Amino acid sequence: MASVSDVGLTIGRTANKSRTRSFLGELWQDKAGFIGFAFLVILLVVATLAPLIAPYDPASQSLVDRLQPPAFAGGTSAHLLGTDNLGRDVLSRIIHGARVSMLVGVAVVFLSGTFGVVMGLVAGYKGGRTDSIIMRVVDTQVAFPGLLLALVILTVVGPSVPTVILVLAINGWMVYARVTRGTVLSVRESEYVEAAEIVGARPRRIIFKHILPNLSAPLLTLGILEFARIVLAEAALSFLGLGVQPPQTSWGLDVATGRDYIFNSWWLVTIPGVAIALTVLSVNMFASWLRIQADPLEREKRFAAGQGAV
Amino acid sequence: MSEPIISVDGLSVRFPVGRSGFWGGKQRLLHAVDGVSFDVARGEVLGLVGESGSGKSTTGRAILRRVDASEGTIRFKGEDITHKTGEEVRRLRRHMQLVFQDPYGSLNPRQSVLEIVAEPLLVHGMIDRISDARDQVVEFLDLVGMPPDAVDRHPHAFSGGQRQRIGIARALALRPDFIVADEPVSALDVSIQAQIVNLMQELKDELGLTYLFIAHDLSVVRHISNRIAIMYAGRLVEIADRDAVYETPMHPYTKALLSAVPIPDPAVEKQRQRIVVQGEIPDPVDPPPGCRFASRCAYRQDRCVEESPELRDVDGQQVACHFAEQIAAGDLVAR
């Protein structure tokens, strides 16, 4: 018995290993995608191991060393990316800030995306009264100022990372619902959806097997744009004092506080800003590879092009 | 002939097309199919011919219960299926299937051929996992003349004719008795059309199928059909045995349709007089009270505009024309 399951395990492992290898191999073909993926992996490792990697405690102040420029701009190697107005090490803050920024961005995109896409699928597929009700709720919420809603909830519940995630998710699902519904309306008229219905597939299967996969390209793009927006929205809330609370830190919070020093200490805004920009860019490059990879037509084209070259 | 597998009686299908007037007055209806009756016997192929918008596809989909009938009854093996809904319709789908017109649009680009052909089996609980159906799918592919290695490929790797074969394999997967073929060859190259028609003929003989074969072109259905029904603007204008339709067409519209079929003999083709139909198809939202073809008919009389002709028996053919006998006898001359 044991030996049989062992064999199964080893087979499973080798299959896994070769799958990982072929994934990396295919990713290597697209250099931009590979760089994006590598950056994201590094970022994830850094965020997870932040306390071990960061040279200083991100919250420890040292007013003697305040506003030191980065090492490459005339500073010392003690603070590679300089210090802020309270003498806190910028590099350590970036490393720790990655945790909150990534967590908020990913969690919000996941939550609002899931909810919005499901709502859009139901509205688009069912049509009629269901559609009207869902889309009127969307319209109402779009018309209502999101920031106001966020402020109300955050003041009542009290600011913390989970509430920030919840508030931003509540504010962000409508755009997914709209995009999804619009695409569903066109895809559900396609003949292969009719074919699935004629064959006797139930609505749930049609929605998730036939309609949803054909929405992945626009939704992936939307999710990435939203990720960037969410990182900045979290920054805005933190700036207003209702987001991440010190001593916790995030890239957005650093950009926001650094704004007061933009004329004499440019690095306070620039460095977390560059971190946000690089992250969004990496997600973009990786996602564009993923989108092509997920499309069988594109895959075959690429395969054919590769064959032609040989 | 034996008992009919499909029996359609007085079938009408109307679609709502918005309301008239600013304050939402009367609901306007598009009369897609209007009082159509016919039977399809077991093992028979009934060709259903008509131009775009004549309601032939709608008739096919009404029989499959994809669209609801507004009036009339549809019987499948003697059982009234007109008002079946939900789960009952789903069970019916095991016995009647559709072959689509467009082989490019009707296959999900993200599914492999295995998934496409095995899906009917999966959703009817005949297999637990797609991968269980591999051998069956290979058999079905073989049946429609596709190689076994097609199983793992995606639809875009195939040509139109091959895709149509995959579509046929999907329709056959549930081993249905009755298949509605909705213009299965009109999206294909002429050279491929014959192959697909022949394939469908072979499958019919081999598996004992019954077809409702929809086409907009009489030449395509001639080879495969036992009987042919002609539709015009939502109505059946003529229904008869294949040879009778080709040799002694009764209805003026059938005559016009036939004259558009090219004859592969230049001498005959040159001498032939072509009937070119003038005028417009009647508005399906507000159909005229008389014969639907009256506005374009070369033999039109006053009676045609006032009174709608019923389908009636004339010399063993069923024709919906007040003057079928006179036209056949040459007493009525075309204008």
mmCIF file with all atom_site columns, C-alpha atoms in Angstrom, chain A residues 190-202 205 209-211 213-217 291 294-298 300-301 303, chain B residues 61 64 66 87 90 93 96-98 100-102 105-111 119-120 122-124 130 153-154 156-157 170 174:
data_model
loop_
_atom_site.group_PDB
_atom_site.id
_atom_site.type_symbol
_atom_site.label_atom_id
_atom_site.label_alt_id
_atom_site.label_comp_id
_atom_site.label_asym_id
_atom_site.label_entity_id
_atom_site.label_seq_id
_atom_site.pdbx_PDB_ins_code
_atom_site.Cartn_x
_atom_site.Cartn_y
_atom_site.Cartn_z
_atom_site.occupancy
_atom_site.B_iso_or_equiv
_atom_site.pdbx_formal_charge
_atom_site.auth_seq_id
_atom_site.auth_comp_id
_atom_site.auth_asym_id
_atom_site.auth_atom_id
_atom_site.pdbx_PDB_model_num
ATOM 1  C CA . SER A 1 190 ? -22.212 33.471 -29.684 1.00 0.00 ? 190 SER A CA 1
ATOM 2  C CA . GLU A 1 191 ? -23.021 30.146 -31.259 1.00 0.00 ? 191 GLU A CA 1
ATOM 3  C CA . TYR A 1 192 ? -20.817 28.098 -28.970 1.00 0.00 ? 192 TYR A CA 1
ATOM 4  C CA . VAL A 1 193 ? -22.850 29.260 -25.999 1.00 0.00 ? 193 VAL A CA 1
ATOM 5  C CA . GLU A 1 194 ? -26.011 28.266 -27.831 1.00 0.00 ? 194 GLU A CA 1
ATOM 6  C CA . ALA A 1 195 ? -24.336 24.972 -28.672 1.00 0.00 ? 195 ALA A CA 1
ATOM 7  C CA . ALA A 1 196 ? -23.656 24.350 -24.984 1.00 0.00 ? 196 ALA A CA 1
ATOM 8  C CA . GLU A 1 197 ? -27.280 25.108 -24.168 1.00 0.00 ? 197 GLU A CA 1
ATOM 9  C CA . ILE A 1 198 ? -28.550 22.810 -26.901 1.00 0.00 ? 198 ILE A CA 1
ATOM 10 C CA . VAL A 1 199 ? -26.277 20.064 -25.661 1.00 0.00 ? 199 VAL A CA 1
ATOM 11 C CA . GLY A 1 200 ? -27.984 20.415 -22.292 1.00 0.00 ? 200 GLY A CA 1
ATOM 12 C CA . ALA A 1 201 ? -25.384 22.209 -20.156 1.00 0.00 ? 201 ALA A CA 1
ATOM 13 C CA . ARG A 1 202 ? -26.786 23.934 -17.078 1.00 0.00 ? 202 ARG A CA 1
ATOM 14 C CA . ARG A 1 205 ? -21.560 25.392 -16.405 1.00 0.00 ? 205 ARG A CA 1
ATOM 15 C CA . LYS A 1 209 ? -16.901 27.089 -18.579 1.00 0.00 ? 209 LYS A CA 1
ATOM 16 C CA . HIS A 1 210 ? -17.951 28.914 -21.696 1.00 0.00 ? 210 HIS A CA 1
ATOM 17 C CA . ILE A 1 211 ? -18.433 32.572 -20.884 1.00 0.00 ? 211 ILE A CA 1
ATOM 18 C CA . PRO A 1 213 ? -12.793 31.943 -19.879 1.00 0.00 ? 213 PRO A CA 1
ATOM 19 C CA . ASN A 1 214 ? -13.518 34.158 -22.831 1.00 0.00 ? 214 ASN A CA 1
ATOM 20 C CA . LEU A 1 215 ? -13.583 37.177 -20.541 1.00 0.00 ? 215 LEU A CA 1
ATOM 21 C CA . SER A 1 216 ? -10.149 36.566 -19.063 1.00 0.00 ? 216 SER A CA 1
ATOM 22 C CA . ALA A 1 217 ? -8.247  38.981 -21.327 1.00 0.00 ? 217 ALA A CA 1
ATOM 23 C CA . ARG A 1 291 ? -2.941  36.747 -21.206 1.00 0.00 ? 291 ARG A CA 1
ATOM 24 C CA . ALA A 1 294 ? -4.102  31.747 -21.664 1.00 0.00 ? 294 ALA A CA 1
ATOM 25 C CA . ASP A 1 295 ? -5.329  32.235 -25.223 1.00 0.00 ? 295 ASP A CA 1
ATOM 26 C CA . PRO A 1 296 ? -5.044  29.015 -27.224 1.00 0.00 ? 296 PRO A CA 1
ATOM 27 C CA . LEU A 1 297 ? -5.128  30.902 -30.510 1.00 0.00 ? 297 LEU A CA 1
ATOM 28 C CA . GLU A 1 298 ? -2.163  33.093 -29.534 1.00 0.00 ? 298 GLU A CA 1
ATOM 29 C CA . GLU A 1 300 ? -0.658  28.183 -31.430 1.00 0.00 ? 300 GLU A CA 1
ATOM 30 C CA . LYS A 1 301 ? 0.467   31.249 -33.396 1.00 0.00 ? 301 LYS A CA 1
ATOM 31 C CA . PHE A 1 303 ? 4.192   27.835 -31.596 1.00 0.00 ? 303 PHE A CA 1
ATOM 32 C CA . ARG B 2 61  ? -35.089 25.966 -33.009 1.00 0.00 ? 61  ARG B CA 1
ATOM 33 C CA . LEU B 2 64  ? -35.617 21.819 -30.354 1.00 0.00 ? 64  LEU B CA 1
ATOM 34 C CA . ARG B 2 66  ? -34.720 26.700 -28.007 1.00 0.00 ? 66  ARG B CA 1
ATOM 35 C CA . GLU B 2 87  ? -35.141 19.912 -16.755 1.00 0.00 ? 87  GLU B CA 1
ATOM 36 C CA . ARG B 2 90  ? -32.687 19.212 -20.933 1.00 0.00 ? 90  ARG B CA 1
ATOM 37 C CA . ARG B 2 93  ? -31.797 17.237 -25.742 1.00 0.00 ? 93  ARG B CA 1
ATOM 38 C CA . MET B 2 96  ? -32.622 15.723 -30.540 1.00 0.00 ? 96  MET B CA 1
ATOM 39 C CA . GLN B 2 97  ? -29.562 17.748 -31.437 1.00 0.00 ? 97  GLN B CA 1
ATOM 40 C CA . LEU B 2 98  ? -28.507 20.624 -33.647 1.00 0.00 ? 98  LEU B CA 1
ATOM 41 C CA . PHE B 2 100 ? -24.816 24.633 -36.574 1.00 0.00 ? 100 PHE B CA 1
ATOM 42 C CA . GLN B 2 101 ? -24.358 26.745 -39.645 1.00 0.00 ? 101 GLN B CA 1
ATOM 43 C CA . ASP B 2 102 ? -21.127 28.464 -38.706 1.00 0.00 ? 102 ASP B CA 1
ATOM 44 C CA . GLY B 2 105 ? -18.539 30.359 -34.184 1.00 0.00 ? 105 GLY B CA 1
ATOM 45 C CA . SER B 2 106 ? -20.083 27.193 -32.837 1.00 0.00 ? 106 SER B CA 1
ATOM 46 C CA . LEU B 2 107 ? -16.953 25.691 -31.267 1.00 0.00 ? 107 LEU B CA 1
ATOM 47 C CA . ASN B 2 108 ? -15.611 27.329 -28.117 1.00 0.00 ? 108 ASN B CA 1
ATOM 48 C CA . PRO B 2 109 ? -12.075 28.473 -29.031 1.00 0.00 ? 109 PRO B CA 1
ATOM 49 C CA . ARG B 2 110 ? -10.843 27.710 -25.512 1.00 0.00 ? 110 ARG B CA 1
ATOM 50 C CA . GLN B 2 111 ? -11.929 24.099 -25.416 1.00 0.00 ? 111 GLN B CA 1
ATOM 51 C CA . GLU B 2 119 ? -19.289 17.866 -22.981 1.00 0.00 ? 119 GLU B CA 1
ATOM 52 C CA . PRO B 2 120 ? -22.741 16.459 -23.894 1.00 0.00 ? 120 PRO B CA 1
ATOM 53 C CA . LEU B 2 122 ? -20.602 15.043 -19.089 1.00 0.00 ? 122 LEU B CA 1
ATOM 54 C CA . VAL B 2 123 ? -23.600 17.312 -18.640 1.00 0.00 ? 123 VAL B CA 1
ATOM 55 C CA . HIS B 2 124 ? -25.983 14.379 -18.933 1.00 0.00 ? 124 HIS B CA 1
ATOM 56 C CA . ILE B 2 130 ? -13.978 14.589 -19.409 1.00 0.00 ? 130 ILE B CA 1
ATOM 57 C CA . ARG B 2 153 ? -6.097  20.100 -30.368 1.00 0.00 ? 153 ARG B CA 1
ATOM 58 C CA . HIS B 2 154 ? -8.137  23.260 -30.309 1.00 0.00 ? 154 HIS B CA 1
ATOM 59 C CA . HIS B 2 156 ? -8.590  26.891 -34.637 1.00 0.00 ? 156 HIS B CA 1
ATOM 60 C CA . ALA B 2 157 ? -6.137  24.235 -35.751 1.00 0.00 ? 157 ALA B CA 1
ATOM 61 C CA . ARG B 2 170 ? -20.650 16.708 -30.809 1.00 0.00 ? 170 ARG B CA 1
ATOM 62 C CA . LEU B 2 174 ? -25.593 11.684 -27.161 1.00 0.00 ? 174 LEU B CA 1
#
